[in-house]
Every structure is written in C-alpha cells, then in structure tokens.
C-alpha cells in the first residue's frame, strides 16, 4: 500500500501535484526539487496570507465590538494578565519545531516528524503542569483570586497545542499557502463565534478563557482533514531528537526570553495601573497585534520557507533573495505602521464607546515598537533559514533587559505613554543585536533598515501635518473624521505607489547596494 502526500506547490499549474510520498516502510521519497523564483513564492504566499488574515481581522473586529459592549474593561484587564501566560505557553509549546522542520534536510522523514510530535506533546503537558503550579503565586502577586481558578483552565491551551500535527509545518515547508490560510481562518472563525456565544451566556471572564481553547481544537481537527499525509504517532529516534534539540536549544532560550520581553508590559502594568486602564491598554495592543500577526505569518510562512529552500538548492542566490524578499515585507510594514499611527484615534473614536477612546493614542505609540519588531523579525528569518539560532537568544536577552529598565522609568516620568515608549526601546535593542549578528554572518542590512525607516517617518510626518492643518475646519465630528481619514488615506496611497515602484524597478539596484556593504 502506498499513501501519497500532497506537499509541494507548483507555481506553473492551477493545482498542487504530489511531490512527497511514503512507501510501505514509511520512508519518504521526494521528487526532484523544483526551481522557483522568490517573486512567484512571495506573491502567491503573500496574497493567501493577506486575504486569510484580513478575513480573520474582520471577524475579530466584529467580535471585539460585541465583546466590549457585553463585558466591562476590568474583564479585559484581567484577561490581559491571563494572556501573559496563555500566549507564553503557546510560544513555549513550539520550541522551534516549525522552523526545524522547515529548515532541516530531513523535514519529510516520518521518523523525524514523529519524534518532533512526541517532543511537542511532552513539552505541552509539562507547561500545563507549570501553569497549575503558578496559579496561586500569580493570584497572590496581583491580588486577584480569580487567577487561581482561571489559569489552570487557560493552560490547557498548551496541552492541546502539543497535539497539533506536524502536517502544518510540513505544509509550510512545501509552500501550501492556500491550505494553511484555510485552516487558520476556520480555526479563528469558529473560535470567535464560540467566544461571542459564551459571552452572551456567561458575561464573565470565563467566556474569554473557554473561548481561547476553541481555535486550538479546531486547528487540530481541520488540519487532519485538509492536509494529506500519514497521521503522527508516538516515536523517539535518537538521531532525530539530537537534531531537533540541537537546533531548538537556542530557539527554546530565545522563546523563553521572547515571552518575557513581549509580555513584560502587561506583567508590569498589572501592578502599576488599575484593571480598567490595563483593559484599555490590552484593546490598543490587540489593534497593533492584528498587524503584527499578519507580518509574523508572512515572515514565518512565506519568507522563511522560501529562503530555506533557496539556501538548500541555490546558496549563491540566497543573499539577493533575502534582500529582495525582506524589502517587499518592509515596504508593506511601513505602510501598516504609518496607517496605525494616522488612523488609530479615528478608529477607536468612531467604533468604540468613550470608555475605550484612550486606546487610540496608546496604539499610536505601540506602532513605534511594532516597527522595530518588524525590522528584527524579517532579519531573523534570514538567520533561521541558514540555521543560525544563537543570535535570537542574544537579541531577546537585550530586549528583556532594556524593557524591564526603560519601561518602569518611562512610567515614572511620563505615565503610560512613557511606559509604552520604554517597551519600544526594548524592541530597538533586540534589533541592534540581530543586525550585529547579520553583519558577522550574512552581511549588514543597516542601509535597508534606514531607508525604510525614513520612508515610514516621511509618511507619518506628512499625514500628521495634513491632520493638524485641517483642525478647526469641520464643525461636526463626522466631518472632522472624514477629512482626517481622507488626508491620511491620500498620504498612505502615495506611499503605496512609492513602494510598488520600488518593488518593480529598484530591486536590482538595492540588492547591489546592500551586497557591497
């Protein structure tokens, strides 16, 4: 008996052809590698990811508007504390499995995949036990007894995520973007609908906690139905485990540090401000998180697999492909961050009730840190594609150290706004470490960073000047919102035209310039 697995995207046809198969012994037999261009991969993958993520955000916005009317800001503040552990556990349960499968030459070997799945389950179970152990100390530290009951239930997300099949990273390795977008959209849609239904029934934090478990369950079920290939089973190969642990040891350290760096803001704010202020901050952070997740997916599911494939097959072309692919993402990222700065106040004043209007200026400041993170994450993709994992730990250490110093100092001198700027400074510190590592290992990209940062600054400056120049014109809020929206849209439209022009005509010149640094 022979089970064929659909694994490789063929850009020259409308369908996907089997390129990986498993014989009766379970050995992977791969077809000859295909030669594909980064442009084809980036365009196709980016369109799938953008469309899928856009649909998710429409659903999320609708549910957020409903939930903010059904629940009080204090509930979102308490959930922000819970999310510190939930998101951290979701990050920990991966321990580098996805990039290891994408990057490894044995990424299609059933023994390697089953060992990775077994390791993932063990990690998820350990993390759930750790959450149970931390429930009482967390409740005592924040003075919120509810955390003692909520955290063990929220920690089940890590246990569930441990059973996620390796079909997902294998599909990412073989660039099945449509399938991946469908799975994520389905999981998110079912999770949102379930959370809203629970909020209508319960009107408490339990609706958010129980609703957060639904996407993980749906993702496992749908991936088994939507992706071909053998089902994982428990297995432990010494050679596979050594490769995974060798690749993942610094990923694990980096992930632990990333958790601390990314969640330190809510951990510290939980002690510095009231729950309602923390709730408004979490809403603002969710606004920025929507853009962060999109570029995170584009980086991990499009840029990283494409670069890893080129590095394995055509290493001489790696540098040019890295610069070009990263530049395409940064041009979109600059537009996204500029849009967040220009539209955030208008967005929250229009769609949310007055209790959440302060989220507008908070989101503007958070967009600064988001830009530094985007510069760092796109650089990290090049390092991971080459198998360099040590710099990640160094970058996240710098991020954590600067954040825990700068954020409280910023709060002391300037309140929540100073705190957010201190958090962004931590992201900048991580970027500096990554760029230093790139300079030693693959070649500097500082010129590219400065060019796109200048583009972002120009867009934000022009947009804010237009908004300020029109103050006092309209006599109604609706007219003011329309004028501000149109002026900001005009600036972003011109920026989009410049970005498209760069991607069309200036890519060879930029590659040559960066290669000569």
Coordinates of C-alpha atoms in Angstrom, one line a residue:
X1 CA 0.0 0.0 0.0
X2 CA 1.2 3.5 -0.9
X3 CA 0.0 6.7 0.6
X4 CA 0.8 9.8 -1.4
X5 CA 1.1 13.1 0.4
X6 CA 0.4 16.4 -1.3
X7 CA 3.4 18.6 -0.2
X8 CA 4.9 20.9 -2.9
X9 CA 3.3 23.9 -4.6
X10 CA 3.8 24.0 -8.3
X11 CA 3.6 27.6 -9.5
X12 CA 3.2 26.7 -13.2
X13 CA -0.2 24.9 -12.7
X14 CA -3.5 25.7 -11.0
X15 CA -3.4 22.6 -8.9
X16 CA -0.9 21.1 -6.5
X17 CA 0.9 17.9 -7.5
X18 CA 2.2 15.2 -5.2
X19 CA 5.9 15.5 -4.6
X20 CA 6.4 13.6 -1.4
X21 CA 5.3 10.0 -0.9
X22 CA 5.6 7.4 1.7
X23 CA 6.2 3.7 0.9
X24 CA 5.1 0.7 2.9
X25 CA 8.1 1.1 5.2
X26 CA 7.2 4.7 5.9
X27 CA 10.3 6.1 4.1
X28 CA 9.8 9.5 2.4
X29 CA 10.6 9.6 -1.3
X30 CA 10.9 13.1 -2.6
X31 CA 10.6 14.3 -6.2
X32 CA 13.5 16.2 -7.8
X33 CA 13.5 19.8 -6.3
X34 CA 11.8 22.4 -8.5
X35 CA 13.4 25.7 -9.4
X36 CA 11.1 28.5 -8.3
X37 CA 11.6 32.3 -8.0
X38 CA 11.2 34.2 -4.9
X39 CA 8.8 36.6 -6.7
X40 CA 6.4 33.8 -7.5
X41 CA 6.5 32.4 -4.0
X42 CA 6.2 35.8 -2.3
X43 CA 3.3 37.0 -4.5
X44 CA 1.3 33.8 -4.2
X45 CA 2.0 33.2 -0.5
X46 CA 1.5 36.9 0.5
X47 CA -1.9 37.0 -1.3
X48 CA -3.1 33.9 0.5
X49 CA -1.8 35.2 3.9
X50 CA -3.1 38.7 3.5
X51 CA -6.6 37.5 2.3
X52 CA -6.9 35.0 5.1
X53 CA -5.6 37.3 7.8
X54 CA -7.8 40.1 6.5
X55 CA -10.9 37.9 6.8
X56 CA -9.8 36.9 10.3
X57 CA -9.4 40.5 11.4
X58 CA -12.9 41.4 10.0
X59 CA -14.3 38.6 12.2
X60 CA -12.2 39.7 15.1
X61 CA -13.2 43.3 14.9
X62 CA -16.9 42.4 14.8
X63 CA -16.5 40.1 17.9
X64 CA -14.4 42.8 19.7
X65 CA -17.1 45.4 19.2
X66 CA -19.7 43.0 20.6
X67 CA -17.5 41.8 23.5
X68 CA -16.6 45.4 24.6
X69 CA -20.3 46.1 24.9
X70 CA -21.1 42.8 26.7
X71 CA -18.2 42.9 29.1
X72 CA -16.6 45.6 31.3
X73 CA -13.0 47.0 30.8
X74 CA -12.0 45.3 34.0
X75 CA -12.7 41.9 32.4
X76 CA -10.3 42.7 29.6
X77 CA -7.7 43.9 32.1
X78 CA -7.9 40.6 34.0
X79 CA -7.8 38.7 30.7
X80 CA -4.7 40.7 29.8
X81 CA -3.0 39.1 32.8
X82 CA -4.2 35.7 31.8
X83 CA -3.0 36.2 28.3
X84 CA 0.5 36.7 29.6
X85 CA 0.5 33.0 30.5
X86 CA -1.6 31.8 27.6
X87 CA 0.5 33.5 24.9
X88 CA 3.7 32.5 26.6
X89 CA 2.5 28.9 26.8
X90 CA 1.5 28.9 23.1
X91 CA 5.0 30.1 22.3
X92 CA 6.7 27.6 24.5
X93 CA 4.9 24.6 23.1
X94 CA 6.6 25.1 19.7
X95 CA 10.2 25.1 20.9
X96 CA 11.4 25.6 17.4
X97 CA 9.6 22.6 15.9
X98 CA 8.2 24.5 13.0
X99 CA 11.5 26.2 11.8
X100 CA 13.4 23.0 12.4
X101 CA 11.1 21.0 10.1
X102 CA 11.1 23.9 7.5
X103 CA 14.9 24.2 7.6
X104 CA 16.0 20.5 8.1
X105 CA 17.0 18.3 5.2
X106 CA 15.0 15.5 7.0
X107 CA 11.9 17.6 7.1
X108 CA 9.9 15.0 5.1
X109 CA 11.2 11.9 7.1
X110 CA 8.3 10.2 9.1
X111 CA 10.7 9.3 11.9
X112 CA 11.9 12.8 12.2
X113 CA 8.3 14.2 12.2
X114 CA 7.0 11.7 14.7
X115 CA 9.9 12.4 17.1
X116 CA 9.2 16.1 16.7
X117 CA 5.5 15.5 17.5
X118 CA 6.4 13.4 20.6
X119 CA 8.7 16.1 21.9
X120 CA 6.0 18.7 21.3
X121 CA 3.4 16.7 23.3
X122 CA 5.8 16.3 26.2
X123 CA 6.5 20.0 26.3
X124 CA 2.9 20.9 26.2
X125 CA 2.0 18.6 29.1
X126 CA 4.9 20.0 31.2
X127 CA 3.8 23.5 30.5
X128 CA 0.2 22.9 31.6
X129 CA 1.5 21.4 34.9
X130 CA 3.7 24.5 35.3
X131 CA 0.6 26.7 34.8
X132 CA -1.2 24.9 37.5
X133 CA 1.8 25.4 39.8
X134 CA 1.9 29.1 39.1
X135 CA -1.8 29.8 39.6
X136 CA -1.6 30.5 43.3
X137 CA 1.6 32.7 43.2
X138 CA 0.1 34.7 40.4
X139 CA -3.2 35.3 42.2
X140 CA -1.3 36.3 45.3
X141 CA 1.1 38.7 43.4
X142 CA -1.7 40.5 41.6
X143 CA -4.2 40.3 44.4
X144 CA -6.8 38.7 42.1
X145 CA -8.1 35.4 43.5
X146 CA -9.9 34.7 40.2
X147 CA -6.5 33.9 38.6
X148 CA -6.1 30.8 40.8
X149 CA -9.2 29.3 39.1
X150 CA -8.7 30.7 35.6
X151 CA -5.1 29.9 34.9
X152 CA -5.2 26.1 35.1
X153 CA -8.1 26.1 32.6
X154 CA -6.3 28.6 30.3
X155 CA -3.1 26.5 30.5
X156 CA -5.0 23.7 28.7
X157 CA -4.2 25.6 25.5
X158 CA -0.6 24.5 25.8
X159 CA -1.6 20.9 26.3
X160 CA -4.0 21.0 23.3
X161 CA -1.4 22.7 21.1
X162 CA 1.1 20.0 21.9
X163 CA -1.1 17.6 19.8
X164 CA -1.0 19.8 16.7
X165 CA 0.1 17.5 13.8
X166 CA 3.4 18.1 12.0
X167 CA 1.4 18.4 8.8
X168 CA 1.2 22.1 9.4
X169 CA 4.9 22.9 9.4
X170 CA 5.4 20.4 6.5
X171 CA 2.8 22.2 4.5
X172 CA 4.6 25.4 5.3
X173 CA 7.9 23.8 4.2
X174 CA 6.3 22.9 0.8
X175 CA 4.5 26.3 0.4
X176 CA 0.9 25.1 0.6
X177 CA -0.3 28.6 1.4
X178 CA -3.9 28.1 0.5
X179 CA -4.4 25.2 2.8
X180 CA -2.7 26.9 5.7
X181 CA -4.8 30.1 5.2
X182 CA -8.0 28.0 5.2
X183 CA -7.0 26.2 8.4
X184 CA -6.2 29.3 10.3
X185 CA -9.3 31.1 9.1
X186 CA -11.5 28.2 10.0
X187 CA -10.0 27.9 13.5
X188 CA -10.3 31.7 14.1
X189 CA -13.9 31.9 12.8
X190 CA -15.1 29.1 15.0
X191 CA -13.2 30.4 18.0
X192 CA -14.7 33.9 17.6
X193 CA -18.2 32.6 17.2
X194 CA -17.8 30.4 20.2
X195 CA -16.4 33.2 22.4
X196 CA -19.2 35.6 21.5
X197 CA -21.8 32.9 22.3
X198 CA -20.2 32.2 25.6
X199 CA -20.1 35.9 26.4
X200 CA -23.8 36.2 25.8
X201 CA -24.4 33.3 28.2
X202 CA -21.8 33.9 30.9
X203 CA -21.0 37.7 30.9
X204 CA -17.7 37.0 32.7
X205 CA -14.0 36.3 32.1
X206 CA -14.8 32.6 31.7
X207 CA -16.3 33.4 28.2
X208 CA -12.9 34.6 27.1
X209 CA -10.9 31.8 28.8
X210 CA -13.0 29.0 27.4
X211 CA -13.3 30.6 24.0
X212 CA -9.5 30.8 23.7
X213 CA -9.3 26.9 23.8
X214 CA -11.6 26.5 20.8
X215 CA -9.1 27.6 18.0
X216 CA -6.5 25.1 19.1
X217 CA -9.0 22.2 19.0
X218 CA -10.4 23.3 15.6
X219 CA -6.9 23.7 14.2
X220 CA -6.0 20.1 15.0
X221 CA -9.3 18.7 13.6
X222 CA -9.2 20.7 10.4
X223 CA -5.5 20.1 9.7
X224 CA -6.2 16.3 9.7
X225 CA -9.0 16.8 7.2
X226 CA -7.4 19.4 4.9
X227 CA -3.8 18.1 4.7
X228 CA -2.7 14.8 3.2
X229 CA 0.0 12.6 4.7
X230 CA 0.4 10.0 7.4
X231 CA -1.0 10.6 10.9
X232 CA 1.6 11.2 13.6
X233 CA 2.2 8.6 16.3
X234 CA 4.5 8.5 19.3
X235 CA 8.1 7.7 18.3
X236 CA 11.5 8.6 19.6
X237 CA 14.6 8.4 17.3
X238 CA 17.9 9.3 18.9
X239 CA 19.3 10.9 15.8
X240 CA 16.1 13.0 15.2
X241 CA 15.9 14.1 18.8
X242 CA 19.5 15.2 18.8
X243 CA 19.0 17.3 15.6
X244 CA 15.8 18.8 17.0
X245 CA 17.3 19.6 20.4
X246 CA 20.5 20.9 18.9
X247 CA 18.5 23.3 16.6
X248 CA 16.0 24.1 19.2
X249 CA 18.1 24.6 22.3
X250 CA 18.8 28.3 21.4
X251 CA 15.3 28.6 20.0
X252 CA 14.0 27.5 23.4
X253 CA 16.1 30.0 25.2
X254 CA 15.1 32.7 22.7
X255 CA 11.4 31.8 23.1
X256 CA 11.6 32.0 26.9
X257 CA 13.2 35.4 26.6
X258 CA 10.7 36.4 23.9
X259 CA 7.9 35.6 26.2
X260 CA 9.3 37.7 29.0
X261 CA 10.1 40.6 26.6
X262 CA 6.8 40.5 24.8
X263 CA 4.6 40.1 27.9
X264 CA 6.6 42.2 30.4
X265 CA 4.4 45.2 29.5
X266 CA 1.2 43.6 30.9
X267 CA 3.0 41.9 33.7
X268 CA 4.4 45.2 35.0
X269 CA 1.3 47.3 34.1
X270 CA -0.8 44.9 36.1
X271 CA 0.9 46.2 39.2
X272 CA 1.2 49.9 38.1
X273 CA -2.3 50.7 36.9
X274 CA -5.9 49.7 37.6
X275 CA -7.6 46.9 35.8
X276 CA -9.7 49.2 33.7
X277 CA -6.7 51.1 32.4
X278 CA -5.0 47.7 31.7
X279 CA -8.1 46.7 29.9
X280 CA -8.0 49.7 27.6
X281 CA -4.3 49.1 27.0
X282 CA -5.0 45.5 26.1
X283 CA -7.6 46.7 23.5
X284 CA -4.9 49.0 22.0
X285 CA -2.4 46.3 22.0
X286 CA -4.9 44.0 20.2
X287 CA -5.2 46.6 17.5
X288 CA -1.4 46.6 16.9
X289 CA -1.3 42.8 17.4
X290 CA -3.5 42.3 14.3
X291 CA -0.8 43.8 12.1
X292 CA 2.0 42.1 14.0
X293 CA 0.4 38.7 13.4
X294 CA 0.0 39.3 9.7
X295 CA 3.7 40.1 9.2
X296 CA 4.6 37.3 11.6
X297 CA 2.8 34.9 9.4
X298 CA 4.2 36.3 6.2
X299 CA 7.7 36.1 7.7
X300 CA 7.4 32.5 9.1
X301 CA 5.2 31.0 6.4
X302 CA 6.4 32.8 3.3
X303 CA 9.8 34.4 3.7
X304 CA 11.4 31.7 5.9
X305 CA 10.4 28.6 3.9
X306 CA 11.3 30.3 0.6
X307 CA 14.7 31.4 1.8
X308 CA 15.3 28.0 3.4
X309 CA 14.5 26.3 0.0
X310 CA 16.8 28.7 -1.9
X311 CA 19.5 28.2 0.7
X312 CA 19.4 24.4 0.3
X313 CA 19.2 24.4 -3.5
X314 CA 20.9 27.7 -4.7
X315 CA 23.0 29.1 -1.9
X316 CA 24.7 31.6 -4.2
X317 CA 21.3 33.2 -4.8
X318 CA 20.5 33.5 -1.1
X319 CA 21.7 37.0 -0.4
X320 CA 19.9 38.6 -3.3
X321 CA 16.7 36.7 -2.5
X322 CA 16.9 37.7 1.2
X323 CA 17.3 41.4 0.5
X324 CA 14.5 41.4 -2.1
X325 CA 12.0 39.4 0.0
X326 CA 12.7 41.4 3.1
X327 CA 12.3 44.6 1.2
X328 CA 8.9 43.6 0.0
X329 CA 7.7 42.9 3.5
X330 CA 9.2 46.1 4.9
X331 CA 7.5 48.3 2.3
X332 CA 4.2 46.8 3.4
X333 CA 5.2 47.1 7.0
X334 CA 6.0 50.8 6.7
X335 CA 2.6 51.4 5.2
X336 CA 0.9 49.4 8.0
X337 CA 2.7 51.2 10.8
X338 CA 2.0 54.6 9.3
X339 CA -1.6 53.6 8.9
X340 CA -1.8 52.6 12.6
X341 CA -0.3 56.0 13.7
X342 CA -2.6 58.0 11.5
X343 CA -5.9 56.1 11.8
X344 CA -5.8 54.7 15.4
X345 CA -7.5 57.7 17.2
X346 CA -10.1 57.9 14.4
X347 CA -10.7 54.1 14.6
X348 CA -11.4 54.0 18.3
X349 CA -13.4 57.2 18.5
X350 CA -15.7 56.0 15.6
X351 CA -16.3 52.4 16.6
X352 CA -15.8 52.2 20.4
X353 CA -17.7 53.8 23.2
X354 CA -15.9 56.6 25.2
X355 CA -14.5 54.1 27.8
X356 CA -12.0 52.9 25.1
X357 CA -11.1 56.1 23.3
X358 CA -7.7 56.3 25.1
X359 CA -6.7 53.2 23.2
X360 CA -6.2 55.5 20.1
X361 CA -3.1 57.3 21.4
X362 CA -1.8 54.1 23.1
X363 CA -2.0 52.3 19.7
X364 CA -0.1 55.2 18.0
X365 CA 2.8 54.8 20.5
X366 CA 2.7 51.0 20.3
X367 CA 3.2 51.2 16.5
X368 CA 6.7 52.5 17.1
X369 CA 7.7 49.3 18.9
X370 CA 5.9 47.3 16.2
X371 CA 8.2 48.8 13.5
X372 CA 11.4 47.8 15.4
X373 CA 10.0 44.3 15.9
X374 CA 9.2 44.1 12.1
X375 CA 12.8 45.0 11.2
X376 CA 14.1 42.4 13.7
X377 CA 11.8 39.6 12.7
X378 CA 12.4 39.9 9.0
X379 CA 16.2 39.9 9.7
X380 CA 15.8 36.8 11.9
X381 CA 14.2 34.9 9.1
X382 CA 17.4 35.1 7.2
X383 CA 19.4 33.8 10.1
X384 CA 17.0 30.9 10.8
X385 CA 17.0 29.9 7.1
X386 CA 20.7 29.4 7.4
X387 CA 20.4 27.5 10.7
X388 CA 21.8 30.4 12.9
X389 CA 19.8 30.3 16.2
X390 CA 22.2 31.6 18.8
X391 CA 21.7 35.3 17.8
X392 CA 18.0 35.0 18.7
X393 CA 18.7 34.4 22.3
X394 CA 21.1 37.3 22.5
X395 CA 18.5 39.7 20.8
X396 CA 15.8 38.7 23.2
X397 CA 18.1 39.0 26.2
X398 CA 18.8 42.6 25.2
X399 CA 15.2 43.2 24.6
X400 CA 14.2 41.9 28.0
X401 CA 16.9 43.8 29.9
X402 CA 16.2 47.2 28.3
X403 CA 12.4 46.7 28.6
X404 CA 12.5 46.0 32.3
X405 CA 14.7 49.1 32.9
X406 CA 13.2 51.6 30.4
X407 CA 9.5 50.8 30.7
X408 CA 9.2 51.4 34.5
X409 CA 11.4 54.5 34.2
X410 CA 9.2 55.8 31.4
X411 CA 6.1 55.2 33.6
X412 CA 7.7 57.1 36.5
X413 CA 8.4 60.2 34.3
X414 CA 5.6 60.1 31.8
X415 CA 2.9 57.6 32.9
X416 CA 1.5 55.0 30.5
X417 CA 2.9 56.9 27.4
X418 CA 6.4 56.8 28.8
X419 CA 5.9 53.1 29.7
X420 CA 5.0 52.3 26.0
X421 CA 8.0 54.2 24.7
X422 CA 10.2 52.2 27.0
X423 CA 8.7 49.0 25.7
X424 CA 9.5 50.1 22.2
X425 CA 13.1 50.9 23.2
X426 CA 13.5 47.2 24.2
X427 CA 12.5 46.1 20.7
X428 CA 15.1 48.5 19.3
X429 CA 17.7 46.9 21.5
X430 CA 16.9 43.4 20.1
X431 CA 17.1 44.8 16.5
X432 CA 20.6 46.2 17.2
X433 CA 21.8 42.7 18.3
X434 CA 20.3 41.0 15.3
X435 CA 21.8 43.4 12.9
X436 CA 25.2 43.0 14.5
X437 CA 24.9 39.2 14.1
X438 CA 23.8 39.6 10.5
X439 CA 26.9 41.8 9.8
X440 CA 29.1 39.0 11.0
X441 CA 27.3 36.0 9.4
X442 CA 25.4 37.1 6.3
X443 CA 26.2 40.8 5.6
X444 CA 24.8 44.0 7.0
X445 CA 21.3 45.3 6.2
X446 CA 21.6 48.6 8.1
X447 CA 21.2 50.6 4.9
X448 CA 17.9 48.9 4.1
X449 CA 16.6 49.5 7.6
X450 CA 17.5 53.2 7.5
X451 CA 15.9 53.6 4.0
X452 CA 12.5 52.1 5.1
X453 CA 12.6 53.8 8.5
X454 CA 12.9 57.1 6.6
X455 CA 10.0 56.1 4.4
X456 CA 7.9 55.4 7.5
X457 CA 8.9 58.7 9.1
X458 CA 8.0 60.7 5.9
X459 CA 4.6 59.1 5.7
X460 CA 3.8 59.7 9.4
X461 CA 5.1 63.3 9.2
X462 CA 3.2 64.1 6.1
X463 CA 0.0 62.6 7.4
X464 CA 0.1 64.3 10.8
X465 CA 0.9 67.6 9.2
X466 CA -2.2 67.3 7.0
X467 CA -4.3 66.4 10.0
X468 CA -3.1 69.3 12.1
X469 CA -3.5 71.7 9.2
X470 CA -7.2 70.8 8.8
X471 CA -8.0 71.2 12.5
X472 CA -10.8 73.8 13.0
X473 CA -12.2 73.3 9.5
X474 CA -15.2 71.0 10.3
X475 CA -18.0 71.8 12.6
X476 CA -19.1 68.3 13.3
X477 CA -17.3 65.1 14.4
X478 CA -18.4 63.3 11.3
X479 CA -16.9 66.0 9.0
X480 CA -13.7 66.0 11.0
X481 CA -13.3 62.3 10.9
X482 CA -14.0 62.3 7.1
X483 CA -11.3 65.0 6.5
X484 CA -8.7 63.3 8.7
X485 CA -9.5 59.9 7.1
X486 CA -9.2 61.2 3.5
X487 CA -6.0 63.1 4.2
X488 CA -4.4 60.1 5.9
X489 CA -5.6 57.8 3.0
X490 CA -4.1 60.2 0.5
X491 CA -0.7 60.0 2.2
X492 CA -0.8 56.2 2.5
X493 CA -1.8 55.9 -1.1
X494 CA 1.2 57.9 -2.2
X495 CA 3.4 55.8 0.0
X496 CA 1.9 52.6 -1.6
X497 CA 2.7 53.9 -5.0
X498 CA 6.3 54.6 -4.0
X499 CA 6.5 51.0 -2.5
X500 CA 5.2 49.4 -5.7
X501 CA 7.5 51.5 -7.8
X502 CA 10.5 50.3 -5.7
X503 CA 9.5 46.7 -5.9
X504 CA 9.0 47.0 -9.7
X505 CA 12.1 48.9 -10.7
X506 CA 14.6 49.4 -7.9
X507 CA 15.2 45.9 -6.5
X508 CA 18.3 45.1 -8.6
X509 CA 20.0 48.4 -7.5
X510 CA 19.1 47.8 -3.9
X511 CA 20.5 44.3 -3.9
X512 CA 23.7 45.5 -5.4
X513 CA 24.0 48.3 -2.9
X514 CA 23.4 46.1 0.2
X515 CA 25.7 43.4 -1.1
X516 CA 28.5 45.9 -1.3
X517 CA 28.2 47.0 2.3

